Amino acid sequence: MKCYRLFIPYSRWRDAHPIVHSQKYHRRRRVCRLISKTLSKMALSSVLQSESADFSFNNDRSFSFGCRFGQTDLGFGAAPGDRLNFAIKASLGPDDKDGPERKIEFLHGTTTLAFKFQHGVIVAVDSRATAGAYIASQTVKKVIEINPYLLGTMAGGAADCSFWERLLARQCRVYELRNKERISVAAASKLLANMVYQYKGMGLSMGTMVCGWDKRGPGLYYVDSEGNRVCGDLFAVGSGSMYAYGVVDSGLRQDLSVEEACELGRRAIYQATYRDAYSGGQVNLYHVHSEGWTRVSQEDVLKLHHQYQEPKK
Amino acid sequence: MAARYDRAITVFSPDGHLFQVEYAQEAVKKGSTAVGIRGKDIVVLGVEKKSVAKLQEERTVRKICALDDHVCMAFAGLTADARIVINRARVECQSHRLTVEDPVTVEYITRHIATLKQRYTQSNGRRPFGISALIVGFDSDGTPRLYQTDPSGTYHAWKANAIGRSAKTVREFLEKNYTEESIATDNEAIKLAIKALLEVVQSGGKNIELAVIRRNQSLKLLESKEIETLVTEIEKEKEEEAEKKKQKKST
């Protein structure tokens, strides 16, 4: 639709084009209703629930007008490996509402963690992507490098996170050029929060932590698509966050050294992957200090398991 | 059919001038003088106060306005245009505080005002703003700043400047007298501003309005009594200088 091409919210386009909107909108609704009826008649719901690829079905229907509001994300029979979601997809039922109206419920199947200490910020994430009970990938990069001194973590919809954080990177660079100084972490997280707030209620799913170092020292903000923006010293996001909180809360002191803090972050993610089915893969560890961020390590969870369990024997 | 905007008012002349902008600058030259001085720990703004009519309330005629706690500006030219610019600048200062969680730098707000002025030289149906502004303040790292904008939308940083009527005379005076020792203390900087204004203002201290910002303090308008005392000090100094010169000549 034209509003998507212009990168403006549907509501703003709709208010600016009352007559066109009304005709197009109702036509679209009629067609989508028709499609959902046909699809559910063809037992698509069972196809989606089993998440098995069925390309032939997809090719038969040509959705030329791209009724995209809820249905593309559910991926009609696309191979699960294509869609890197940290989410369980909502299933289509025959009594559901029309496509454009449907709200997508994402579950944040991941563990991401960030905490401040005296030498900066430690960011630790896992790397598993799941589609239902199927592990789509064990090697997902859930830390987005916004610029050499700002990091963003990914939880929720992968496309939403990476798209908005890349847009944020562009805004930060323009700020730097205009004002001849680096943007502060508070301002960067505010820009991101304001950008996604315009799309509140339209189905974005993003829970990210913006981490960096600016002239006020280490900065850590949690921003999500509901419009929350919170400053804090410690955040863990995702289905494994409770396990990670347990480990970090018991081990966090302000006077940790860099190695101790890295080990704490690593241990927290490992414990989360041990107990949470939707987290696993590798632990990616980053350290943000006054010069910028450094990639500390990437370790496989199985290796960590042997490392931690060995001394017990 | 429906009233569409006509072609632009500000168009290029064959020899490359924007006449509307130049006429706006003429309007500025008719306004009352304003002078700005950047000291080490203080920034001073002084304006020539036009004589107030008997029945007019004096305090509603203000040419020096605060844009935020740490930034203020004085203007020369059309008062009504200035009111619009000042409103927009004040809103922008607060918007900046909201989105960036930091107060504006003086350069940022000057750039915003200058961009606003430039936009009005390049859209249809509108005329340029007929004001020049002197924007002073302290950045959050403590550096004092003084910027001047003009109707064309350009802005420059200055150590000391004057705008409005007889701006040239005042600027020449400042060029001669702005030295490191003349701005060594806050008081000296204020006196320099008064001296500069006295060059062009008739009838002395009554027609001068002065405002200062000190580091980490907000705008302070000097009362007429303080100005009177400073003016008498300056006159005394002048007399002493004249005496010394006479003595030198006679010996």
Coordinates of C-alpha atoms in Angstrom, one line a residue, chain B residues 239-251:
Chain B
E239 CA 37.1 62.8 32.6
E240 CA 40.2 61.3 34.3
E241 CA 41.6 60.3 31.0
A242 CA 40.9 63.7 29.5
E243 CA 42.7 65.3 32.5
K244 CA 45.7 63.1 32.1
K245 CA 45.9 64.0 28.4
K246 CA 45.7 67.7 29.2
Q247 CA 48.4 67.4 31.8
K248 CA 50.6 65.5 29.3
K249 CA 50.1 68.2 26.8
S250 CA 50.8 71.0 29.1
T251 CA 54.1 69.5 30.5

